[in-house]
Coordinates of C-alpha atoms (C1' of nucleotides) in Angstrom, one line a residue:
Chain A
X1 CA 0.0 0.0 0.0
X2 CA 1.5 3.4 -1.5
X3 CA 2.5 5.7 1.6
X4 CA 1.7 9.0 1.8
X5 CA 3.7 12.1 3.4
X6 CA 0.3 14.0 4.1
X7 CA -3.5 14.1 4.0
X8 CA -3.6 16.5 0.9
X9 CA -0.6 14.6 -1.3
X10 CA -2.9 11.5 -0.2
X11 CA -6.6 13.5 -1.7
X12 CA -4.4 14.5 -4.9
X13 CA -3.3 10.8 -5.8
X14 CA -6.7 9.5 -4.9
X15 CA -8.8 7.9 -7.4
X16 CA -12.1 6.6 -6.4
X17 CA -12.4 3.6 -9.4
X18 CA -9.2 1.9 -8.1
X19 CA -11.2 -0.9 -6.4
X20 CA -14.4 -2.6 -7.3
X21 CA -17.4 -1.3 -5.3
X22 CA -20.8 -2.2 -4.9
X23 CA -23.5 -0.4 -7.3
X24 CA -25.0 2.0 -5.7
X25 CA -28.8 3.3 -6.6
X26 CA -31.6 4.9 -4.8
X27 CA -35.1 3.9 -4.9
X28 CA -38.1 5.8 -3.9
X29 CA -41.2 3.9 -3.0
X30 CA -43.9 6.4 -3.5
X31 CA -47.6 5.9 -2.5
X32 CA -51.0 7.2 -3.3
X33 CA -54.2 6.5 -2.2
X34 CA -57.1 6.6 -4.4
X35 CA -60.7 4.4 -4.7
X36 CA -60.1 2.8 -1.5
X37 CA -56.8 1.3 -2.6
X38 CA -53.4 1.5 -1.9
X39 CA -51.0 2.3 -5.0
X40 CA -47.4 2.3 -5.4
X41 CA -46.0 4.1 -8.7
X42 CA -43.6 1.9 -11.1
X43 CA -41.7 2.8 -14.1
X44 CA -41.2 0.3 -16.7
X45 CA -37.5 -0.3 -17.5
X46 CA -36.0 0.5 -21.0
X47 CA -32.8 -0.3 -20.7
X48 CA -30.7 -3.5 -19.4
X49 CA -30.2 -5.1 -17.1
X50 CA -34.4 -6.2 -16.2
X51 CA -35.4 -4.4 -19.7
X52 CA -38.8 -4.4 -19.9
X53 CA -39.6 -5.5 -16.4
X54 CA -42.0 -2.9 -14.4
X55 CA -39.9 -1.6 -11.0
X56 CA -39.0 1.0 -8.7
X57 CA -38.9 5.1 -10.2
X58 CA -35.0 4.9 -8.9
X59 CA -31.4 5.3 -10.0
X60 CA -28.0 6.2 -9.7
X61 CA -27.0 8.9 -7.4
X62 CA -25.4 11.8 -10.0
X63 CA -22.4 13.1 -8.2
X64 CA -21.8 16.2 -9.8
X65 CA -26.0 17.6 -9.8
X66 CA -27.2 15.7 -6.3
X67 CA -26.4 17.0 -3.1
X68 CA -27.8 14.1 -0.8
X69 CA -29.2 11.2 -1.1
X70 CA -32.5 12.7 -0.2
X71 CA -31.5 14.7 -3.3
X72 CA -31.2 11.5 -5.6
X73 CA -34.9 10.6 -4.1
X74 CA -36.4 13.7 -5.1
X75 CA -35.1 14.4 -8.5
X76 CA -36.1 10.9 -9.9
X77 CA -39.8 11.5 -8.3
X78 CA -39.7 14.7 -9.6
X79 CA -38.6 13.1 -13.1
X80 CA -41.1 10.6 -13.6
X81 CA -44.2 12.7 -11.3
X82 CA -43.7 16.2 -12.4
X83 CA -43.9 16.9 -8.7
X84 CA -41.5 16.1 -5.3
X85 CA -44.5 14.8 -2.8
X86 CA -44.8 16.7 0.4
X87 CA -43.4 13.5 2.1
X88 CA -40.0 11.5 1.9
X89 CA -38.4 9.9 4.6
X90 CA -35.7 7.4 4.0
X91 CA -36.8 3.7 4.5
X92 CA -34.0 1.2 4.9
X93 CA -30.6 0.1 2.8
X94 CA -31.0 -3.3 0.9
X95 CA -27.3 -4.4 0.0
X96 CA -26.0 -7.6 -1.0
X97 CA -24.6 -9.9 -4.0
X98 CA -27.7 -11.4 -5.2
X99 CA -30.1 -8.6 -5.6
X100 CA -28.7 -7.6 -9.1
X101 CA -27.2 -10.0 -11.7
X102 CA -24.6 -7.0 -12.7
X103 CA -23.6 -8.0 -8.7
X104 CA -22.9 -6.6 -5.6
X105 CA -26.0 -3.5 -5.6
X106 CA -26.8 -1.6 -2.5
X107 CA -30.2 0.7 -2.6
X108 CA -31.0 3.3 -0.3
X109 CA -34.9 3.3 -0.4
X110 CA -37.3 5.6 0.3
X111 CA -40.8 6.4 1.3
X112 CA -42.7 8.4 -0.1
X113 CA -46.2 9.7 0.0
X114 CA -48.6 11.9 -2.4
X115 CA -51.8 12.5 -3.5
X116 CA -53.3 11.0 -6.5
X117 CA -54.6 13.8 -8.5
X118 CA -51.6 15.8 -8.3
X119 CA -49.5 14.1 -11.0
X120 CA -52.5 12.4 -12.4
X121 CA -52.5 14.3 -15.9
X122 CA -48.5 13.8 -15.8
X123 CA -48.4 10.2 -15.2
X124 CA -51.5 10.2 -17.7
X125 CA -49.3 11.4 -20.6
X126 CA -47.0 8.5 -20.9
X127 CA -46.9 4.9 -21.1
X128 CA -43.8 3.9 -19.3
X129 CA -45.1 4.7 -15.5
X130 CA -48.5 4.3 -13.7
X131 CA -49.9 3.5 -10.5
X132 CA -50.2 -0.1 -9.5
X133 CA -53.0 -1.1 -6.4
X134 CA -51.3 -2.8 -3.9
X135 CA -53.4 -5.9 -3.9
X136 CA -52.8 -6.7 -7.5
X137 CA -48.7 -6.4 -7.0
X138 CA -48.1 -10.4 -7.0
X139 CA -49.7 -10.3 -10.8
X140 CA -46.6 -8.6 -12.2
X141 CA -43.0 -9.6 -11.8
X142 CA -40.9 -6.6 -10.6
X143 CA -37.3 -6.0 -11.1
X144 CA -34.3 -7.0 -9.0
X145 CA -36.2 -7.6 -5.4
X146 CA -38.5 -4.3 -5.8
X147 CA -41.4 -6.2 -4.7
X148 CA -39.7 -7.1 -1.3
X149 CA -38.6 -3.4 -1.1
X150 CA -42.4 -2.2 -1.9
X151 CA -43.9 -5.0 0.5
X152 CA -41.4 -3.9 3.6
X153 CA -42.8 -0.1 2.9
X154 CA -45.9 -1.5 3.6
X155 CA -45.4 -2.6 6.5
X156 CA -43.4 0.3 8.2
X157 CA -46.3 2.8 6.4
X158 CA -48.8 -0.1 8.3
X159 CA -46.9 0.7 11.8
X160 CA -47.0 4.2 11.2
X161 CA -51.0 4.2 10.6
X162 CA -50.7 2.8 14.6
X163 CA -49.0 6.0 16.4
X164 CA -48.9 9.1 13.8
X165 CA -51.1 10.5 11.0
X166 CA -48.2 10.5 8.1
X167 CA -50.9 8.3 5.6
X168 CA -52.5 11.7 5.3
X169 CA -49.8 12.9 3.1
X170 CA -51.4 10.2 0.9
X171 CA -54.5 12.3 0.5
X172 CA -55.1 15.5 -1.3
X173 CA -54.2 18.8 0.6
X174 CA -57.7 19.1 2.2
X175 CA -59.2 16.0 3.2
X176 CA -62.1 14.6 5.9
X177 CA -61.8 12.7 8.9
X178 CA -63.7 9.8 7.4
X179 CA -61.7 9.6 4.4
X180 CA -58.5 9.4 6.6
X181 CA -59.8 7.0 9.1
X182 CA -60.7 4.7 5.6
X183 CA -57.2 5.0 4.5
X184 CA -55.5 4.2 8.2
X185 CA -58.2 1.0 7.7
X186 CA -56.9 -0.3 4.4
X187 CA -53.2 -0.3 5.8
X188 CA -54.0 -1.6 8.7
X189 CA -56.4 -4.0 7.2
X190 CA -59.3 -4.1 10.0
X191 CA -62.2 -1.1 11.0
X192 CA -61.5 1.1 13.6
X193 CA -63.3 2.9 16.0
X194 CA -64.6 5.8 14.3
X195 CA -64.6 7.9 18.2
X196 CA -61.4 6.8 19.0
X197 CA -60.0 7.9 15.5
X198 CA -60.8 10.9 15.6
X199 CA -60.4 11.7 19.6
X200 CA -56.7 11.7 19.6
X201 CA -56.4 13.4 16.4
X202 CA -58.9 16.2 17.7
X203 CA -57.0 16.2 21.1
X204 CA -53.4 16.3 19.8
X205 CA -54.9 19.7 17.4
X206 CA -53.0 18.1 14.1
X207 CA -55.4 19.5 11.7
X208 CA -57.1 22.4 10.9
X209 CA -60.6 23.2 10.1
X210 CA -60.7 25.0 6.6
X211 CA -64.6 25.8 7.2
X212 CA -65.3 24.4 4.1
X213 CA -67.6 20.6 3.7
X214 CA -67.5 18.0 1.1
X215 CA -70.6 16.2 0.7
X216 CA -70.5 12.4 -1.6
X217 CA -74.0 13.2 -2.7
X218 CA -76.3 11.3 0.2
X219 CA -75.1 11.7 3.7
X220 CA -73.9 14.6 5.9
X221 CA -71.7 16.1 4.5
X222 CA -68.2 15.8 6.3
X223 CA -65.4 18.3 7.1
X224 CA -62.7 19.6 5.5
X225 CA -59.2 19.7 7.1
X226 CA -55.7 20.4 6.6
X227 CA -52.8 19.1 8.1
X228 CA -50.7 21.5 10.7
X229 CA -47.0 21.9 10.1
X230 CA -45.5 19.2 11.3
X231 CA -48.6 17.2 11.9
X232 CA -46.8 14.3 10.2
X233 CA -44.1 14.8 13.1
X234 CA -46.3 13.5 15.7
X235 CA -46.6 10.7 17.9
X236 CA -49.3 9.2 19.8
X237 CA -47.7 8.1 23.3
X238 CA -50.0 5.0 22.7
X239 CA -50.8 3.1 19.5
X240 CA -54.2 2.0 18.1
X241 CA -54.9 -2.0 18.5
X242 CA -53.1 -3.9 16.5
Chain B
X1 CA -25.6 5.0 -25.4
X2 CA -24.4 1.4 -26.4
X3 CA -27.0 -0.9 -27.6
X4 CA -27.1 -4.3 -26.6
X5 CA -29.5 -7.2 -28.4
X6 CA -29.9 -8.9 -25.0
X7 CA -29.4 -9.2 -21.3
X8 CA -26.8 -11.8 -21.8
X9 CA -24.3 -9.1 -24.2
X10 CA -25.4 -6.5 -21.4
X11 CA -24.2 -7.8 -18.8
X12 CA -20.9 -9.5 -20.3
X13 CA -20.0 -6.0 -21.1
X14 CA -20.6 -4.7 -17.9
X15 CA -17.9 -2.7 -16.3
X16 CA -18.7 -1.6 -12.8
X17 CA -15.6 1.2 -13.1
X18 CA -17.3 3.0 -15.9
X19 CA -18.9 5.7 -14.2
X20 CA -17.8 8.0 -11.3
X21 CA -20.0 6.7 -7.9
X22 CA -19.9 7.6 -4.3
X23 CA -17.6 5.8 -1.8
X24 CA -19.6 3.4 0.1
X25 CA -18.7 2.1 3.4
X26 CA -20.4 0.7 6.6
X27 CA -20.1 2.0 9.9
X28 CA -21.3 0.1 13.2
X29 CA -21.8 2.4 16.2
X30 CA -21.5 0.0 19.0
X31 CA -23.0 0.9 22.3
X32 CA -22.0 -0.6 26.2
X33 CA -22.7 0.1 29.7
X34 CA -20.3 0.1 32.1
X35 CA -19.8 1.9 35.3
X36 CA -23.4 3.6 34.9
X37 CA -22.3 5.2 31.7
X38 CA -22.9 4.9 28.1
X39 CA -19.9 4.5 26.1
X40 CA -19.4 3.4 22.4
X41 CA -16.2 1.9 20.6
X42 CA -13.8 4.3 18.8
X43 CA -10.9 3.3 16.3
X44 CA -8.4 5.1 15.9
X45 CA -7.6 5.3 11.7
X46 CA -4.2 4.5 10.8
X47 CA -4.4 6.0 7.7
X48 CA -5.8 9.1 5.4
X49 CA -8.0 10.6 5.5
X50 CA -8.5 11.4 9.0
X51 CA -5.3 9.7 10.1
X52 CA -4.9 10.1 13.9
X53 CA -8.7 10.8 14.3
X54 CA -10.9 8.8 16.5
X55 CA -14.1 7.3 14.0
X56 CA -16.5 4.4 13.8
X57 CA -15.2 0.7 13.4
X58 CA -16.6 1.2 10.0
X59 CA -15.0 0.3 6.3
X60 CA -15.7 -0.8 3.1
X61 CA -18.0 -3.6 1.4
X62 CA -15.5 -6.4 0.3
X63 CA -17.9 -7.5 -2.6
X64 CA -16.0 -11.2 -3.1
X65 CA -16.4 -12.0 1.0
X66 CA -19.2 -10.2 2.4
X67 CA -23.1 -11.5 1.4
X68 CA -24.9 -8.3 3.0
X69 CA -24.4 -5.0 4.0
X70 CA -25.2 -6.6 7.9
X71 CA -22.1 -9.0 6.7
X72 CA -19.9 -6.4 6.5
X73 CA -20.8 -4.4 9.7
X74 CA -20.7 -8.1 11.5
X75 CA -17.0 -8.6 9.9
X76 CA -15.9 -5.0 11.0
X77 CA -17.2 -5.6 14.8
X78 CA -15.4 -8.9 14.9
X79 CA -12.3 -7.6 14.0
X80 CA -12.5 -5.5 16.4
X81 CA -13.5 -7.1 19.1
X82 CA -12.9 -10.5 18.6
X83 CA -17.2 -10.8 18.9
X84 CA -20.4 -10.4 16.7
X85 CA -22.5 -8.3 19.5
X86 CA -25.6 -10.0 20.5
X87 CA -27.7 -6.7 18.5
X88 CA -27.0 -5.8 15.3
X89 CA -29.7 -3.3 13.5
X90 CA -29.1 -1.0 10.6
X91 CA -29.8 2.8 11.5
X92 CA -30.0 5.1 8.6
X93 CA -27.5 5.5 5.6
X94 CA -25.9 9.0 5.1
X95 CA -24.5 10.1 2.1
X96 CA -23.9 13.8 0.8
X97 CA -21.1 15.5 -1.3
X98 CA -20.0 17.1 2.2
X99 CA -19.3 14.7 4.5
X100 CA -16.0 13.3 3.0
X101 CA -12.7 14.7 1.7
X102 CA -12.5 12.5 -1.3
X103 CA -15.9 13.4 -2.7
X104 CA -19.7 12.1 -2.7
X105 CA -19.7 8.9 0.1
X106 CA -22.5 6.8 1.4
X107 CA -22.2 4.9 4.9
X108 CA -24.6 2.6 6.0
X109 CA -24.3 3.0 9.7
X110 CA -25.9 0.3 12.1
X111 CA -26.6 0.3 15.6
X112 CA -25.1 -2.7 18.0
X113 CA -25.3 -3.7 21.3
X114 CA -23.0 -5.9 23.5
X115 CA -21.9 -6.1 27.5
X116 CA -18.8 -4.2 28.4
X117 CA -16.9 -7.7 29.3
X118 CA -17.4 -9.8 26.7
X119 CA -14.4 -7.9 24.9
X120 CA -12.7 -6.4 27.6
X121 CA -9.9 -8.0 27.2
X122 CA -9.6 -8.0 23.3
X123 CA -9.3 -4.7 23.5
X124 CA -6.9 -3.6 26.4
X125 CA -4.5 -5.5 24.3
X126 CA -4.5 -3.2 21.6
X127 CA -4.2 0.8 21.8
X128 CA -6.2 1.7 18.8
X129 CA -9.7 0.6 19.8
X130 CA -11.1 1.8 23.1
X131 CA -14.6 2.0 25.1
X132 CA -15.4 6.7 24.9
X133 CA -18.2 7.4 27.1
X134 CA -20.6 9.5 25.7
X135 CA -21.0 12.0 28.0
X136 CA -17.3 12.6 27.0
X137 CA -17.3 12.8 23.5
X138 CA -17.8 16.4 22.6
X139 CA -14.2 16.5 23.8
X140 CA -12.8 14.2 21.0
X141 CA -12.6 15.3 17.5
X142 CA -14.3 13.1 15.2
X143 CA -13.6 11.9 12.1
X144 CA -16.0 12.6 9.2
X145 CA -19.3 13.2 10.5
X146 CA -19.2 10.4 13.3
X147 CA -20.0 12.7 15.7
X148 CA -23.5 13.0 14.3
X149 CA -24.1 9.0 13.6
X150 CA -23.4 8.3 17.4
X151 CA -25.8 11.4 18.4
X152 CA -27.8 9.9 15.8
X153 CA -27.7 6.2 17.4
X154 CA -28.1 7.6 20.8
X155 CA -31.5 9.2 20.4
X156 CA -32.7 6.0 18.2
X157 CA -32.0 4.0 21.2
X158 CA -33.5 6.5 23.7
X159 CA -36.7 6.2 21.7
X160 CA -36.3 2.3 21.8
X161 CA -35.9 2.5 25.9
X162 CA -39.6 3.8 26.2
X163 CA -41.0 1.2 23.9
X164 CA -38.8 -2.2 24.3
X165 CA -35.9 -3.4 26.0
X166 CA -33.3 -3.8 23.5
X167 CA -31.2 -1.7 25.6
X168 CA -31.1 -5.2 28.0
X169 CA -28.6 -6.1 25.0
X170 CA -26.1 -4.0 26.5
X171 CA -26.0 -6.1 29.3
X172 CA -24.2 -8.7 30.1
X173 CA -26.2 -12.1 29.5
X174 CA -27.4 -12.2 32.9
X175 CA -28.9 -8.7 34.3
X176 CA -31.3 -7.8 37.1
X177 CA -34.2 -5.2 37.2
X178 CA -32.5 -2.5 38.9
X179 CA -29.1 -2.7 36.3
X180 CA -32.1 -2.5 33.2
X181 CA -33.8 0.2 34.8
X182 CA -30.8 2.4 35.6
X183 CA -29.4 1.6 32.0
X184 CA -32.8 3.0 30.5
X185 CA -32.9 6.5 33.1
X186 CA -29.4 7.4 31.5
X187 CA -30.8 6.7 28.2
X188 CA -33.9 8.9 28.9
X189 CA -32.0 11.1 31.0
X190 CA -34.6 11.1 34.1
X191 CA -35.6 8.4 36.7
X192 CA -38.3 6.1 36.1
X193 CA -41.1 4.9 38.4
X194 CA -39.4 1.4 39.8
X195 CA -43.1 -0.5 39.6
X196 CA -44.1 0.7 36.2
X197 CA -40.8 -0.1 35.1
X198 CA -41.1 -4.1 36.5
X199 CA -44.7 -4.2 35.9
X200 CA -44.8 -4.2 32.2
X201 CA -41.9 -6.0 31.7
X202 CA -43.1 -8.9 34.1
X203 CA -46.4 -8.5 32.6
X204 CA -45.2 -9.1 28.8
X205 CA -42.8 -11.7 30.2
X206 CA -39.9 -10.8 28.4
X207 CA -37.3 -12.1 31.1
X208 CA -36.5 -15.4 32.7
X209 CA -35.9 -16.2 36.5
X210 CA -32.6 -17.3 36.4
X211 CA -33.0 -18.4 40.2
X212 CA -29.7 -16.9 40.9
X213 CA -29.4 -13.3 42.7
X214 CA -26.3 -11.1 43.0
X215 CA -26.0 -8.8 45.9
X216 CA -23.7 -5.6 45.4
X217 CA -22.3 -6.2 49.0
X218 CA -25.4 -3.9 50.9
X219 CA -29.0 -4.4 50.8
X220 CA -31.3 -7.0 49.5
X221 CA -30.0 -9.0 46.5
X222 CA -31.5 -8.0 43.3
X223 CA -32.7 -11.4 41.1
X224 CA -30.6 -12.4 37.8
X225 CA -32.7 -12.1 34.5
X226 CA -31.8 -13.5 31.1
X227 CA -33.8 -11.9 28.0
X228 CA -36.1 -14.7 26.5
X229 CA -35.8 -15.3 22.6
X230 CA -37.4 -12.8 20.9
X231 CA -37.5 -10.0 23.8
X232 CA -36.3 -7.6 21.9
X233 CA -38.1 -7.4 19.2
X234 CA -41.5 -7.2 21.8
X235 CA -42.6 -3.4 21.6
X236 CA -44.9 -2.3 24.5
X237 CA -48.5 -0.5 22.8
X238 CA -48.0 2.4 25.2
X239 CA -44.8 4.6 25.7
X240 CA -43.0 5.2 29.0
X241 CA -43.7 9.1 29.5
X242 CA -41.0 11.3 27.6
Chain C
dC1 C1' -31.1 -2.9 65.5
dA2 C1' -30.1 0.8 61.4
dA3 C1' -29.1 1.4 56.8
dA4 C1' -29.4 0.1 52.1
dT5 C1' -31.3 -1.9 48.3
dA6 C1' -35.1 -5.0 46.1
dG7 C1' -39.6 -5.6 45.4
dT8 C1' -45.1 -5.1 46.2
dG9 C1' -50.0 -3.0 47.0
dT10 C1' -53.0 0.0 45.5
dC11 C1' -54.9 4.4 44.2
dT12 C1' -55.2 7.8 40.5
dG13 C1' -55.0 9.6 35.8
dT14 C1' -54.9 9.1 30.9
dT15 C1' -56.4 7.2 26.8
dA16 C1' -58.3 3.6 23.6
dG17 C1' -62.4 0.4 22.8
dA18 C1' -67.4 -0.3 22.5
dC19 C1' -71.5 1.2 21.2
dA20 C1' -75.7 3.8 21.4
dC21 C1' -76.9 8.2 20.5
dT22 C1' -77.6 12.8 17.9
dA23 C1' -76.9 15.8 13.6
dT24 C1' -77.2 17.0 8.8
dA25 C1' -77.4 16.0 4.3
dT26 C1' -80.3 13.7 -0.1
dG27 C1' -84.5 12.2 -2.4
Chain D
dC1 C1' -90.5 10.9 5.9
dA2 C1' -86.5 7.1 5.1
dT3 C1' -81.9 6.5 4.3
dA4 C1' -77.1 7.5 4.5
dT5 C1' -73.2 9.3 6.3
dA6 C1' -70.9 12.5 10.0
dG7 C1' -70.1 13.3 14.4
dT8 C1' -70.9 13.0 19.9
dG9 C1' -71.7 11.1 24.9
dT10 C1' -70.4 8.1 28.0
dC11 C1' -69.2 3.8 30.1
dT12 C1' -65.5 0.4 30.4
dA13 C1' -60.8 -1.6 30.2
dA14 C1' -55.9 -1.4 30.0
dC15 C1' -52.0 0.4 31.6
dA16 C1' -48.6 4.0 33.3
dG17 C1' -47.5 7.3 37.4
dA18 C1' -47.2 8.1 42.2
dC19 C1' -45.9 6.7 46.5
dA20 C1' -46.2 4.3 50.7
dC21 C1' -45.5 -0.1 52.1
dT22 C1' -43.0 -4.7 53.0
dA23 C1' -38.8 -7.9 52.3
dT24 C1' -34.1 -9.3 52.5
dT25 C1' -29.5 -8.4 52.9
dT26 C1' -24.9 -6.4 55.6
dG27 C1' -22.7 -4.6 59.6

DNA sequence: CAAATAGTGTCTGTTAGACACTATATG
DNA sequence: CATATAGTGTCTAACAGACACTATTTG
C-alpha cells in the first residue's frame, strides 16, 4: 500500500475507481391513495439489465448535480411525477450480491407519499409509468427484489398508521376525517373505531378546520381539514390495537 | 448509449468502473454500559484521511467475501473485538457530497449492542480501539461526521428504551431489574417509576428467572434475569412518558 | 437494631375500545 | 318521511404514574 507524506498529497493521488465497489442506486417507493386502494408508482424499465420489467422510479445517485441522497430521491420523483411529494423519509438500505445479476447492488430506499390527483395528468401522458393497487402487485413480476422493497414499505407505512397521521400525506391537501380513518383502515387491514380515530387526532390539534364541507352526494356532509405543520411529526404516546 | 440485443451481451460488457459513484462504506456504532455510563467503541484510523482521528469501526463492502451490508458491519465488529454483539440493527444511511474529503460517500451506519466484558480483554490488548463514554465525546474530534451518527444512534436507542428493551442487549447475559432500569434513566435522561418499570416487563414476560441473585455487598439481593428469545423485538402498545 | 437496596400493593390519571346516541345531508 | 353518512356522549378496560409499604440483605 503506497505511503503518503500527508492528507492533501494523499486526496491529490486519490482515485475513487481503483477498487471494485458495490452499485449504488436509490429507490423511492412512492404511495397514493385513491378508490379505497393502496398504490405504489412503477416505471417500466427500457434499458438492461431487467429491460422491460415494471420496477421501482429509482437510479444512480449523480455526483456532480445531487447533493444528498434525499437529493437522488427527489429528482427521480420529480422526473417521472412532475412533482416532489410533500413526504419522503428514508426507509431502509438493501445491499448484498444477489439482488442484481450485474452483482454486488446496495439501494437506499425511500418512502414516499402523495396525493393522486396531483401528477395524475402527468403520469396520464405516458406509457412507461402508472400506478399499481397494492393488492394486485403479486400479478406482475418486478425487477431485482423491488417487490420485497415495496412489501417492507408497507409494513413500516402499516406501523406508522398505529402511532402518527403521516398516511395523510397520501390524501389530497384538504381532506375529511372519514376519508383518513378509511385509508388508516386499508393499511392496517381491519375497521377502527370511528370515536377513537378521531379523539386523539382532535385532542393532539394536528389539523385544521378549513370551514369548508364535502358532501359524496347522500349523507352529511363531512369536514374539510388540513394538516398542521408538522402534523406528520407526531406521535401518539399510545398506539391503536393492532 | 451502447446498444445491446440482449441481457446476456449486457451484462458480459458490464464494467462496474465505468462511471464515477460515491464511496460506500459501513459504519457500526456500538454501544456498552459500564460503570453507569454509556460509552461506544472508537478506532483510531491508521491511515488518510482522518489519520490520527478517533471514528467508527466502519469500512468498506469487500464485494468477493461479504453476502450483505449486515455482513460487513458483523466482519468490522469482529475484528474489532474478537465478537459479533448480540444486537445488530441498521440505522439510517448517510450520504452527501459534504461529508468526506475524497468526494460524494455513502455509509450505512448500524446500531449494535454488547456487554462491556465480553471484549474487555480483546481490546486492552491493543491501543487503537477503546470503550469513549458518551457523556465525553464532545471533547474528542471526530472523524468525518461520526459525531452526528453516534448522536444519531443515541436518540434512536432512547426512543427504543420507552418502547422495548433492546437496551437489555447491553447487558451482560445475565442482568437484574435495577441494572435494566438504571441503563434506561441514563438513556432517557430522568428516573423512572421502579413498579411501572417491573410491571410491564413482568407483565409481557420478556425475562427469565434465572433463580440466581447477586448482591452488590449492601442491601437485598436483586434477582438475575436472562432476555427470553425474541424480547427484543417485543414493543410495549403504550410509551414510558418522555 | 439501622441502613441500604429490592420488590409489592394500591390508588389515580390518561387514553383507547365499545356502542348507542344525535346531527345534517339527499331524495 | 326514510336512508345515509358525519359526528358525539359516555361507560369500560388497560396500563402507566405516584408513592407508601414490605422484604431481605450487611454490619
Amino acid at each position: 500500500m503506497t505511503q503518503y507524506a500527508d492528507e492533501a498529497s494523499f486526496l491529490a493521488n486519490y482515485n475513487r475507481r481503483e477498487f471494485d465497489a458495490p452499485l449504488l442506486t436509490v429507490d423511492p417507493v412512492l404511495f397514493t391513495y385513491h378508490q379505497a386502494q393502496l398504490k405504489v408508482l412503477l416505471v417500466e424499465r427500457s434499458a438492461y439489465p431487467e429491460r422491460g420489467l415494471w420496477g421501482l422510479p429509482g437510479g444512480f445517485v449523480q455526483i456532480d448535480t445531487d447533493i444528498s441522497l434525499e437529493d437522488t430521491a427527489r429528482r427521480k420523483l420529480q422526473e417521472k411525477t412532475g412533482i416532489i411529494p410533500p413526504y419522503l423519509e428514508q426507509l431502509y438500505t438493501f445491499g448484498s450480491n444477489q439482488r442484481d445479476k450485474r452483482g454486488w447492488a446496495v439501494t437506499v430506499a425511500y418512502t414516499a407519499l402523495m396525493a393522486y390527483q396531483e401528477c395524475a395528468s402527468h403520469i396520464e401522458s405516458v406509457s412507461d409509468v402508472q400506478w399499481q393497487p397494492l393488492d394486485q402487485l403479486n400479478k406482475l413480476t418486478l425487477a431485482f427484489d423491488h417487490q420485497q422493497i415495496i412489501e417492507f414499505a408497507r409494513e413500516r407505512l402499516r406501523q406508522k398508521a398505529l402511532y402518527s397521521i403521516v398516511p395523510a400525506y397520501a390524501l389530497p391537501e384538504k381532506f375529511t376525517l372519514p376519508e383518513l380513518q378509511q385509508l388508516h383502515e386499508v393499511l392496517l387491514g381491519k375497521p377502527l373505531q370511528k370515536k377513537s380515530f378521531r379523539r386523539r387526532i382532535e385532542e393532539a390539534e394536528l389539523l385544521i378546520d378549513t370551514g369548508e364541507k364535502r358532501s359524496d352526494g347522500s349523507g352529511r356532509p363531512a369536514v374539510l381539514y388540513r394538516m398542521k405543520e408538522g402534523a406528520g411529526g407526531y406521535t401518539f404516546v399510545r398506539n391503536l390495537e393492532e
